[in-house]
PDB file of C-alpha atoms in Angstrom:
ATOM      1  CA  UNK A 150       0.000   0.000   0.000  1.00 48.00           C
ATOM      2  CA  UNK A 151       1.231   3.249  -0.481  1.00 64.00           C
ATOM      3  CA  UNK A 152       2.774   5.025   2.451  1.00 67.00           C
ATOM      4  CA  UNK A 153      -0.032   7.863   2.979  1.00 64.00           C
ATOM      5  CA  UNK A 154      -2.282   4.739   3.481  1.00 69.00           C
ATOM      6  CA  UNK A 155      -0.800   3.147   5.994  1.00 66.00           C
ATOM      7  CA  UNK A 156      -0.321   6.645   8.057  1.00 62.00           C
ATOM      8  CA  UNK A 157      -3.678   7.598   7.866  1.00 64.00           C
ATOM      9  CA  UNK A 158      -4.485   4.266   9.222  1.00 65.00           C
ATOM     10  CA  UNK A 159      -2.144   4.741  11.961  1.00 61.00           C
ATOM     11  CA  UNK A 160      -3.495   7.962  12.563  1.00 59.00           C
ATOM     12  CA  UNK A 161      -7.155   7.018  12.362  1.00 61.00           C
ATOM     13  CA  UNK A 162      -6.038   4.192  15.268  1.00 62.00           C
ATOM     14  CA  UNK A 163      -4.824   7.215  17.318  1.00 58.00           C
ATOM     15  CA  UNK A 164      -1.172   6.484  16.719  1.00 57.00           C
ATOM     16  CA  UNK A 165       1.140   9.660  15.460  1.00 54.00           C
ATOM     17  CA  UNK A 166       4.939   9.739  14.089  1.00 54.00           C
ATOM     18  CA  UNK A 167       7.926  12.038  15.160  1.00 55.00           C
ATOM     19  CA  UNK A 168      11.082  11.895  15.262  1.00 56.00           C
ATOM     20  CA  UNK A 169      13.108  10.091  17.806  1.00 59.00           C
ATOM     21  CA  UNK A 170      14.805  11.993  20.433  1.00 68.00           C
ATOM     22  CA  UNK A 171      18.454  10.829  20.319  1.00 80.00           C
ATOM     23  CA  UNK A 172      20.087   9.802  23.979  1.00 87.00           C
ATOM     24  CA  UNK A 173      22.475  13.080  24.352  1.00 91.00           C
ATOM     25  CA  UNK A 174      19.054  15.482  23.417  1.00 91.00           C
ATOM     26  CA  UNK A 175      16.740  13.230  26.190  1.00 94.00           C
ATOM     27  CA  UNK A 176      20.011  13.921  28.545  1.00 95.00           C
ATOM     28  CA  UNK A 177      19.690  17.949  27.734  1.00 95.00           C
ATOM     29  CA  UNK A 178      16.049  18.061  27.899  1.00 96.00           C
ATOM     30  CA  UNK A 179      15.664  16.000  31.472  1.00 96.00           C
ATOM     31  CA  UNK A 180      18.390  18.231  32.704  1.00 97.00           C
ATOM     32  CA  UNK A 181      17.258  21.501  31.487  1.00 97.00           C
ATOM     33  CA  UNK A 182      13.460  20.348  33.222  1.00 96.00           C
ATOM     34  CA  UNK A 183      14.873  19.482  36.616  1.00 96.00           C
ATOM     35  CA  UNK A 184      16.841  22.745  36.656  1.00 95.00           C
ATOM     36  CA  UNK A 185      13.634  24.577  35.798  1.00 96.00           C
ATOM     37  CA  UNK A 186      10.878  22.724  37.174  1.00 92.00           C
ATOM     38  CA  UNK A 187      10.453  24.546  40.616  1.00 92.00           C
ATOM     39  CA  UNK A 188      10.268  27.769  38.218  1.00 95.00           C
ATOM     40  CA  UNK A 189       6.924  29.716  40.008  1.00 93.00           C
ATOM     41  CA  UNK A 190       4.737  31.343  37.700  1.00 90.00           C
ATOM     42  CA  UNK A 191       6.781  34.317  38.334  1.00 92.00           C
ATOM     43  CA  UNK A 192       9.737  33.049  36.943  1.00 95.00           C
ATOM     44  CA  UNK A 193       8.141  32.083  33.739  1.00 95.00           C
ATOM     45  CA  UNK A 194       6.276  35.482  33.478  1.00 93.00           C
ATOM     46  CA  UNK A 195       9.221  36.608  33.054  1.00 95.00           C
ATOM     47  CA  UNK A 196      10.114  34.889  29.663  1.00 96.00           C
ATOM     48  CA  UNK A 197       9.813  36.163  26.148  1.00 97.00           C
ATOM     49  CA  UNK A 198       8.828  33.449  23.806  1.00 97.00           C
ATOM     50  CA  UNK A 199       9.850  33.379  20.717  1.00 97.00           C
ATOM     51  CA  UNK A 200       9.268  31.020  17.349  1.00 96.00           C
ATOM     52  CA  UNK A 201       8.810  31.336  13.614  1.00 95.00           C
ATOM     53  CA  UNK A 202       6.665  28.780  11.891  1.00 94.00           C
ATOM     54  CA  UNK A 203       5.197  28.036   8.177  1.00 91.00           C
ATOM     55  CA  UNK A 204       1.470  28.125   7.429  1.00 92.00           C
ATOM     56  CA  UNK A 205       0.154  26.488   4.439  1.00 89.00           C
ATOM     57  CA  UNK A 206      -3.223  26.955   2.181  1.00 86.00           C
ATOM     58  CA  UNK A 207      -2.548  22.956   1.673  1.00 68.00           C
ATOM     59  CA  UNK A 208      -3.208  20.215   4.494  1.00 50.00           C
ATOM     60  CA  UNK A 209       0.314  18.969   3.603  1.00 49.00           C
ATOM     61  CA  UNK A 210       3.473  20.231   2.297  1.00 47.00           C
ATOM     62  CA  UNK A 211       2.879  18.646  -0.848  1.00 48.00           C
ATOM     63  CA  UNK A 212       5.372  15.632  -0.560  1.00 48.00           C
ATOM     64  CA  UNK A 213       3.152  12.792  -2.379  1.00 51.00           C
ATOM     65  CA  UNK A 214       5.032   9.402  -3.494  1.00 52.00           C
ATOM     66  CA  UNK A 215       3.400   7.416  -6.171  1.00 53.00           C
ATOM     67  CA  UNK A 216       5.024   3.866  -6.732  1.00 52.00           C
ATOM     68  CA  UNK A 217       5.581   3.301 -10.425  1.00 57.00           C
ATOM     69  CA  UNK A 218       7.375   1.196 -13.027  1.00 60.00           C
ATOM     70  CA  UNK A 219      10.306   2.311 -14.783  1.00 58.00           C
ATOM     71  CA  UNK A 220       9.630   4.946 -17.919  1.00 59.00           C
ATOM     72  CA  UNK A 221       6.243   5.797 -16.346  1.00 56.00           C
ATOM     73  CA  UNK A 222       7.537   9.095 -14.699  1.00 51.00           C
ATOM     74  CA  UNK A 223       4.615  10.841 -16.810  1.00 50.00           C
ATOM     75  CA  UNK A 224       1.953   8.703 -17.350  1.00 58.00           C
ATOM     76  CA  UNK A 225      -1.406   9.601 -15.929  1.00 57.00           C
ATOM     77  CA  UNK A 226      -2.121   7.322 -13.693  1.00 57.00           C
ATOM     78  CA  UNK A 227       1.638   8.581 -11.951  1.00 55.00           C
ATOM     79  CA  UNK A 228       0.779  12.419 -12.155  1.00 55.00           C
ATOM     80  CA  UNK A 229      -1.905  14.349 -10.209  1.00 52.00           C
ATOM     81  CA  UNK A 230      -3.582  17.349 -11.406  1.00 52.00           C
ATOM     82  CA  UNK A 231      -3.201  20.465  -9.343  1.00 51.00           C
ATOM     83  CA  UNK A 232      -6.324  22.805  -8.818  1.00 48.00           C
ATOM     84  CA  UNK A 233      -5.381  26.863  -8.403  1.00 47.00           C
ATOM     85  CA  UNK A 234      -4.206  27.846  -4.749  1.00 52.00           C
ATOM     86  CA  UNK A 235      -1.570  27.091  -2.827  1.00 68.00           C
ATOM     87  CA  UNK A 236       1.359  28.230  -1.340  1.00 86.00           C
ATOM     88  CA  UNK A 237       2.254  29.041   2.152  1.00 89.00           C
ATOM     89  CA  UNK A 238       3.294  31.889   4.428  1.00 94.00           C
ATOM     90  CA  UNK A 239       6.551  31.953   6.917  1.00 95.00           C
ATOM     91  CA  UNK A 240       6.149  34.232  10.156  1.00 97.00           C
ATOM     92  CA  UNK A 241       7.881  34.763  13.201  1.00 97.00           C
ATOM     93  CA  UNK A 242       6.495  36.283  16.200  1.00 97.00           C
ATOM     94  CA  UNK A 243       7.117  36.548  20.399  1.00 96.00           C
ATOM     95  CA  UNK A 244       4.462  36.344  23.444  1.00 95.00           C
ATOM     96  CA  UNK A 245       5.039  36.985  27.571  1.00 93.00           C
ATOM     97  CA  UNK A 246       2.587  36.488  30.188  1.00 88.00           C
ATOM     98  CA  UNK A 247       1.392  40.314  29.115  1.00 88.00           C
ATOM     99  CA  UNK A 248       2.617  41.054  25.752  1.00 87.00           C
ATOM    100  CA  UNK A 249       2.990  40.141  22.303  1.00 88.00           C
ATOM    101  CA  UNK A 250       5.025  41.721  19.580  1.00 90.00           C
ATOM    102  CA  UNK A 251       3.368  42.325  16.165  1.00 93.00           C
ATOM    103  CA  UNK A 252       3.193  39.273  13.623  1.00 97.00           C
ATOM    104  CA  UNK A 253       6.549  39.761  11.154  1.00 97.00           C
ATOM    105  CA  UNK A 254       5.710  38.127   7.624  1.00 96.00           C
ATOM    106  CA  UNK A 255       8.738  36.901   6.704  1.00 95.00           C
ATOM    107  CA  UNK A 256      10.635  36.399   3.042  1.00 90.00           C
ATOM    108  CA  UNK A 257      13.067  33.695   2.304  1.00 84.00           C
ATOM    109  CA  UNK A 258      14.738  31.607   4.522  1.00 87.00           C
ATOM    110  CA  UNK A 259      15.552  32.975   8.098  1.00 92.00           C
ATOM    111  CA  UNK A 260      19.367  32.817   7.917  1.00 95.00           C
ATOM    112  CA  UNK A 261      21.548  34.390  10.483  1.00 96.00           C
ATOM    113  CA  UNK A 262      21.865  38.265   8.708  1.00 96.00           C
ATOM    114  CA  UNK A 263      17.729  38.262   8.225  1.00 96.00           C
ATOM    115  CA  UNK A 264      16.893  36.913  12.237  1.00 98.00           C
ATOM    116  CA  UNK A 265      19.956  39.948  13.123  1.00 98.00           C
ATOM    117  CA  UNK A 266      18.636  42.843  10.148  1.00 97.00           C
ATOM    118  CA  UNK A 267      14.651  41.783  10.395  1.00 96.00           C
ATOM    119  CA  UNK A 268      14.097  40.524  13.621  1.00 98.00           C
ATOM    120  CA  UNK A 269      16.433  40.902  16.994  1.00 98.00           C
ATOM    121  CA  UNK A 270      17.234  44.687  15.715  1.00 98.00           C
ATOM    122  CA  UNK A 271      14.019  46.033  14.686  1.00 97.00           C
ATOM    123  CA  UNK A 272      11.363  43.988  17.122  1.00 97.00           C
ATOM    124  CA  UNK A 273      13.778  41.891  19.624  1.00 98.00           C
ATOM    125  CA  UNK A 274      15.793  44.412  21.225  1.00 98.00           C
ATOM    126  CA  UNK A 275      13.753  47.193  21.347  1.00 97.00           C
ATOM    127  CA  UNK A 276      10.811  44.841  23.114  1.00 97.00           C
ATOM    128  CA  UNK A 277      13.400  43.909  25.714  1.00 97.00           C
ATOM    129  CA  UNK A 278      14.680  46.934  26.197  1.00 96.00           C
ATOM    130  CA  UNK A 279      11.131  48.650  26.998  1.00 95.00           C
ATOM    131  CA  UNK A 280      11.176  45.190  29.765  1.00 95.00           C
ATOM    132  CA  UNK A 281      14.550  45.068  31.076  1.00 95.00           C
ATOM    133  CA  UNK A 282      13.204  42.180  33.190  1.00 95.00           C
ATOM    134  CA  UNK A 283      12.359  40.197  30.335  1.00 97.00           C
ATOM    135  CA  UNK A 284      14.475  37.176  29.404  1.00 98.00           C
ATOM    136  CA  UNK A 285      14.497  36.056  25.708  1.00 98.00           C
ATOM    137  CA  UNK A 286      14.084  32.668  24.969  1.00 98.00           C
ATOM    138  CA  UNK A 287      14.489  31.216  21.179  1.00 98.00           C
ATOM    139  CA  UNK A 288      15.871  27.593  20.077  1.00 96.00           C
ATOM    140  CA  UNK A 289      18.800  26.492  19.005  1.00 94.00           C
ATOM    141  CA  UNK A 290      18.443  27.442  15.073  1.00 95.00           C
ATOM    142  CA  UNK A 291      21.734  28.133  13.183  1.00 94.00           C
ATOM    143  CA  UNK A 292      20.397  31.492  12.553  1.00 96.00           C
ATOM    144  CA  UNK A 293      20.500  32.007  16.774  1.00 97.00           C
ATOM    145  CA  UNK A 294      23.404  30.731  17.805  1.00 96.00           C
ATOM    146  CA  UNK A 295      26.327  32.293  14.934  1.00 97.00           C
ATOM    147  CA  UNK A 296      28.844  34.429  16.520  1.00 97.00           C
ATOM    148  CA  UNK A 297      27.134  37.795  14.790  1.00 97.00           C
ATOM    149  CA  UNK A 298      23.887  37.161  16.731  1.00 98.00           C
ATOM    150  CA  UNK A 299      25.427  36.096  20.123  1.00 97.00           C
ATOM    151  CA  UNK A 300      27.230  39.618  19.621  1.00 98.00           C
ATOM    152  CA  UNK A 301      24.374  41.656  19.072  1.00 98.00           C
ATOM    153  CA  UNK A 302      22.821  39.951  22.437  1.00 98.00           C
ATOM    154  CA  UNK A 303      25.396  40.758  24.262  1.00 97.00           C
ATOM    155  CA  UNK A 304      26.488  44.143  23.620  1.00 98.00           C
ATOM    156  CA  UNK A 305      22.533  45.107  23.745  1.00 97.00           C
ATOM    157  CA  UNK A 306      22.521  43.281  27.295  1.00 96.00           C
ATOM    158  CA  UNK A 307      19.807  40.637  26.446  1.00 98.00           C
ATOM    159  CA  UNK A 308      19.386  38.227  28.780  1.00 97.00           C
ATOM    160  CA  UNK A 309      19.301  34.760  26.815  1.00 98.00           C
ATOM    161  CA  UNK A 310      17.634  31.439  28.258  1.00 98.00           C
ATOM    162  CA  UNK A 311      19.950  28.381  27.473  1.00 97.00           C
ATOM    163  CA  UNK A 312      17.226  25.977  25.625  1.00 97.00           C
ATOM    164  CA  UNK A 313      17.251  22.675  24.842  1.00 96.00           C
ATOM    165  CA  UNK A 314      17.939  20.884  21.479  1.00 93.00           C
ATOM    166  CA  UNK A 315      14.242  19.263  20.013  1.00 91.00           C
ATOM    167  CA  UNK A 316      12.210  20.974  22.292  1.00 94.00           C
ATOM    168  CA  UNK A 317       9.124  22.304  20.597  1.00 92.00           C
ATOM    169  CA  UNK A 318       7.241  20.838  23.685  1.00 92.00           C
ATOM    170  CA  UNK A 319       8.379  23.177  25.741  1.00 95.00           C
ATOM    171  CA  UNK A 320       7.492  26.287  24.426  1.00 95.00           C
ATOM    172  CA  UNK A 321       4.167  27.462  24.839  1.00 93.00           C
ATOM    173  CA  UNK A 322       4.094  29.446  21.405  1.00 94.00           C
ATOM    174  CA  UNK A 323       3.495  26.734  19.970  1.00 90.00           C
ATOM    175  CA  UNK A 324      -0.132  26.388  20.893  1.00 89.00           C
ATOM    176  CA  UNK A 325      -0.242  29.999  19.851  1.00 91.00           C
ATOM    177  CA  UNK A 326       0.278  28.599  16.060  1.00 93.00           C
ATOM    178  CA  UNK A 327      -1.963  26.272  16.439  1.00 90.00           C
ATOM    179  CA  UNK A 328      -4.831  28.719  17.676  1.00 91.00           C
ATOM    180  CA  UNK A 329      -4.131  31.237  14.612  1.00 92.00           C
ATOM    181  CA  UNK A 330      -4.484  28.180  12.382  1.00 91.00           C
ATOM    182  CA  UNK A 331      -7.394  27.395  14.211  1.00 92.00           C
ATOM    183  CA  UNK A 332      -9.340  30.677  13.896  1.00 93.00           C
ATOM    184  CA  UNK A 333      -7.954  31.480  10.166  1.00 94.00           C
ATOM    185  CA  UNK A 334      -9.716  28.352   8.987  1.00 90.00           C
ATOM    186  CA  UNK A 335     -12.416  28.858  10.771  1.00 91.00           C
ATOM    187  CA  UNK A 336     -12.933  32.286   8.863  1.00 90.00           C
ATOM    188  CA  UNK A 337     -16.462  32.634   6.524  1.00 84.00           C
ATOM    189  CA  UNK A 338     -14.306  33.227   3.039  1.00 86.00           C
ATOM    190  CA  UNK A 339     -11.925  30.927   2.244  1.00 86.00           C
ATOM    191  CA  UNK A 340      -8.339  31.893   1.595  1.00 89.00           C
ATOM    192  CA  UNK A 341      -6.863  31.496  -1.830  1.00 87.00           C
ATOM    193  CA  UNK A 342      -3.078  33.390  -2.317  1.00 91.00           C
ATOM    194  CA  UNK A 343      -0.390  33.795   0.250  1.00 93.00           C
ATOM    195  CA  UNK A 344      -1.009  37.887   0.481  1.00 93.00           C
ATOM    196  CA  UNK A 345      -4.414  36.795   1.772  1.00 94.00           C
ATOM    197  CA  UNK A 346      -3.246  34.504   4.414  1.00 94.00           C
ATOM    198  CA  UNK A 347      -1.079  36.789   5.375  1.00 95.00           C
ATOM    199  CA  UNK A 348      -3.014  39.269   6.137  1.00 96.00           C
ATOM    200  CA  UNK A 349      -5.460  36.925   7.814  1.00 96.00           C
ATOM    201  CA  UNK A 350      -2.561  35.818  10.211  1.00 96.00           C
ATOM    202  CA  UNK A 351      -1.348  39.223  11.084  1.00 96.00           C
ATOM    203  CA  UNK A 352      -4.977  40.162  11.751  1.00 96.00           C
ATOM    204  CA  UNK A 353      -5.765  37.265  13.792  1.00 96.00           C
ATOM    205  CA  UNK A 354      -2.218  37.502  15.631  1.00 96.00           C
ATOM    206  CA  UNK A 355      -3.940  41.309  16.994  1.00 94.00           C
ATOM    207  CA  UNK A 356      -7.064  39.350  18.341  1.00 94.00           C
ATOM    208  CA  UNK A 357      -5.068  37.573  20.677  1.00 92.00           C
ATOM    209  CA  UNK A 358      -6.317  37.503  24.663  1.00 91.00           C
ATOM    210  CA  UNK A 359      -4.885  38.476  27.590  1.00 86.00           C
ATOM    211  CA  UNK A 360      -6.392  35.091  28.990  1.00 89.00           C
ATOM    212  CA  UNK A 361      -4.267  33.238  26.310  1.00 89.00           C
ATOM    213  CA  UNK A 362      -1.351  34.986  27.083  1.00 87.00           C
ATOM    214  CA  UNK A 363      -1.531  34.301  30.359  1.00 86.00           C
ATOM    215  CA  UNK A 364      -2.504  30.425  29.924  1.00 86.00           C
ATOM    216  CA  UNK A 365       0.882  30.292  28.684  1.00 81.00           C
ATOM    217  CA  UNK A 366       3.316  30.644  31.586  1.00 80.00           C
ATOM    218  CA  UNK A 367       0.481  29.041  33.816  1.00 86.00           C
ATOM    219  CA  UNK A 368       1.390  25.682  31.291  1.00 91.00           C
ATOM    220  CA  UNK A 369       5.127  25.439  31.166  1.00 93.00           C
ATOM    221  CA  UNK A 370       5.351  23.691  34.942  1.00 91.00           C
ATOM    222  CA  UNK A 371       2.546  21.134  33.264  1.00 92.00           C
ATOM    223  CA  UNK A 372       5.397  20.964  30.344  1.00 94.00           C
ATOM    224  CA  UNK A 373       8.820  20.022  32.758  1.00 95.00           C
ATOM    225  CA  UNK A 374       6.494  17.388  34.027  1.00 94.00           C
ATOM    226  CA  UNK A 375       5.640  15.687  30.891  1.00 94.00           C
ATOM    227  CA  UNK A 376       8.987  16.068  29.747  1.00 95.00           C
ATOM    228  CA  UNK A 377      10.176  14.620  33.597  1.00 94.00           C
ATOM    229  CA  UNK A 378       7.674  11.630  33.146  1.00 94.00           C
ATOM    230  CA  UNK A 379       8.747  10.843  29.306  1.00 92.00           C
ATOM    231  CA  UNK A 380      12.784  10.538  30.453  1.00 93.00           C
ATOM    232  CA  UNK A 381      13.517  13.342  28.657  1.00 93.00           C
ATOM    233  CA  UNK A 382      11.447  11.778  25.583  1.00 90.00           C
ATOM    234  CA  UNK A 383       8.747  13.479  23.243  1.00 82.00           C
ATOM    235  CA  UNK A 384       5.275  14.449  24.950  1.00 86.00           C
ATOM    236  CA  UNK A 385       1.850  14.997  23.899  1.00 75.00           C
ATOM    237  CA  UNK A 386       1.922  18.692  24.632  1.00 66.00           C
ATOM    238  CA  UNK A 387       3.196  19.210  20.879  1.00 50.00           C
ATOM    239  CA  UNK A 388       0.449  16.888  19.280  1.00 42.00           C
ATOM    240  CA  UNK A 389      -2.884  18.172  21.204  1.00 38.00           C
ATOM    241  CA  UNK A 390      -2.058  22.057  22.112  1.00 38.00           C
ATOM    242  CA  UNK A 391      -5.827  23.188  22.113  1.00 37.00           C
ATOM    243  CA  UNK A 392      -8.082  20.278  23.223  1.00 33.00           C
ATOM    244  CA  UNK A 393      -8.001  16.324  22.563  1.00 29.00           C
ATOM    245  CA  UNK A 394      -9.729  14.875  19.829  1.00 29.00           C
ATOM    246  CA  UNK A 395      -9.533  13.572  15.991  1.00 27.00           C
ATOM    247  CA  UNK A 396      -7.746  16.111  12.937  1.00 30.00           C
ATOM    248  CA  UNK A 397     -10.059  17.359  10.898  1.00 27.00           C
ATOM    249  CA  UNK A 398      -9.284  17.660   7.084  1.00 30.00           C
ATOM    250  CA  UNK A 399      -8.014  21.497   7.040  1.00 35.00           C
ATOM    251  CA  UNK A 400      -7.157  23.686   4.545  1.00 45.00           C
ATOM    252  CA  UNK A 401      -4.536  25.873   6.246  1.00 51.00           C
ATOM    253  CA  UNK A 402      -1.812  24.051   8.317  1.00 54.00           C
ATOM    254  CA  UNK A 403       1.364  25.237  10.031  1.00 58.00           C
ATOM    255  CA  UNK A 404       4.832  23.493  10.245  1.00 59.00           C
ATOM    256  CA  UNK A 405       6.767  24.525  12.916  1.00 59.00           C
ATOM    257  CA  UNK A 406      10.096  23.247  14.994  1.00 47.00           C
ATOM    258  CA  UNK A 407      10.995  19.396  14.011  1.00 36.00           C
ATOM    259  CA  UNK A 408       6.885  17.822  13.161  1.00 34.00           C
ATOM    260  CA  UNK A 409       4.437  19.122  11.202  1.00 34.00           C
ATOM    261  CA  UNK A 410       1.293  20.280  13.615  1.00 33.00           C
ATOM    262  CA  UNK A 411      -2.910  20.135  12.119  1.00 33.00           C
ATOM    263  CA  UNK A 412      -4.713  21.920  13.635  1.00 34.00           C
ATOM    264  CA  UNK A 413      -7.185  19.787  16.409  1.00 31.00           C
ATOM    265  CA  UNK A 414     -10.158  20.027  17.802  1.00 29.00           C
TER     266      UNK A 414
END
C-alpha cells in the first residue's frame, strides 16, 4: 500500500509519528526540566517566547510518493492534477505572560543576517529593552546561535535562556500557532493566495487575549512534568495544544520546529 495509506491508518487508530529523540538530546532536555521545574509562575512570566513557523493553504506540504514502473515518470495514472491555490506563508512572532510583539511576515529563509537585520534589531531588542526584566528565549536554530547574533545579544545586554535541542514541547508558542491556524480556517471566506493569508494571520495575531497569554506561563510547569515523566522523551503537549480529539481535514496548516502540527479540535 502506499505510504499515505498506511499513516492515515495509523493515525485514524490514534497512533502519530515524530522523530526520535536521540540519547544526548533526552540527557539535555531531562536536565534543562529538573533545573527549571520549581520555576513559580513568576519566573516564567518573566520569559519572552519566541518562534517562527510556516502556514500552508494545503493540508500537507505537498510531498506525495506514487510507486511506479520504470519509464512511467509521466503517465497519468503517476501524475496528479493540481487545482489553483496554494502556497504558504513563513512568520515569526514573540508572546510573555502580558505582551505580544506584532506578527513579522517573513521572506526567504531565516538565515543568520535576516533573524539579526529583520528581527532581533528592529522587534527583539527594542521589546526587551522597553522590559529590562524580560528574558528572551528562542531555540537552538543556526540562525541564533552564529557568533554575529550572540554579539548583538550581548552588547545590547539581552538576557538569553539556554534551551534545549528538540524541544518544541516546551514552548508554549506553539499552541499559539496552532490557535491562529485554528481561527484562520475557521474564517467565513476561504483563503486562496499567500497575500491573503497573510493578512489573515497578522490580523488574527492582533485578536489575541490576555487570557491566552496568560494560559501560557500558567502551562510550562505542566510541560517540565511531561517532559520529567517521558525521560527526557517526546510528549503529547506538541500533538494536542488546544483540546483532545480527531484532525479534521483542514485547509490551512502550520509546520513549525521538528513535526508538522494540524490543527485539532
Amino acid at each position: 500500500k502506499c505510504r499515505a495509506t498506511v499513516r492515515n491508518r495509523l493515525i485514524e487508530a490514534g497512533l502519530r509519528a515524530c522523530r526520535p529523540v536521540v540519547r544526548h538530546h533526552r540527557q539535555q532536555r531531562r536536565l534543562w526540566v529538573q533545573t527549571h521545574c520549581r520555576w513559580t509562575k513568576q519566573d516564567w512570566q518573566k520569559l519572552l517566547f519566541t518562534d517562527k513557523s510556516w502556514f500552508c493553504l494545503t493540508r500537507s506540504d505537498g510531498r506525495i510518493c506514487v510507486y511506479r514502473r520504470r519509464n512511467e515518470h509521466y503517465t497519468e495514472a503517476c501524475t496528479l492534477e493540481r487545482d489553483g491555490g496554494g502556497g504558504s506563508v513563513f512568520v515569526w512572532g514573540c508572546v510573555t505572560q502580558h505582551h505580544w510583539t506584532e506578527l513579522v511576515v517573513i521572506a526567504g529563509n531565516l538565515n543568520a543576517v535576516h533573524y539579526r537585520e529583520d528581527i532581533l534589531l528592529p522587534h527583539v531588542v527594542p521589546f526587551l529593552q522597553a522590559h529590562p526584566d524580560l528574558t528572551l528565549q528562542h531555540d537552538n536554530a543556526t540562525s541564533h546561535t552564529t557568533r554575529s547574533v550572540h554579539d548583538l545579544l550581548q552588547d545590547r545586554n539581552v538576557s538569553v535562556l539556554p534551551w534545549p535541542a528538540k524541544s518544541p514541547d516546551l514552548n508554549p508558542i506553539e499552541h499559539v500557532w496552532d490557535l491562529l491556524g485554528w481561527r484562520v480556517r475557521a474564517r467565513a471566506i476561504p483563503l486562496e493566495i499567500p497575500r491573503e493569508l497573510a493578512g489573515a494571520l497578522v490580523e488574527e495575531w492582533g485578536y489575541i487575549s490576555q487570557q491566552e497569554l496568560a494560559n501560557l506561563a500558567q502551562s510550562m510547569r505542566r510541560r517540565c512534568t511531561a517532559v520529567l515523566n517521558a525521560a527526557g522523551g517526546h510528549t503529547r503537549l506538541i500533538l494536542t495544544p488546544l483540546c483532545s480529539g480527531t484532525h479534521y481535514s483542514i485547509s490551512v496548516s502550520h509546520m513549525s520546529g521538528t513535526c508538522s502540527v494540524y490543527v485539532c479540535c
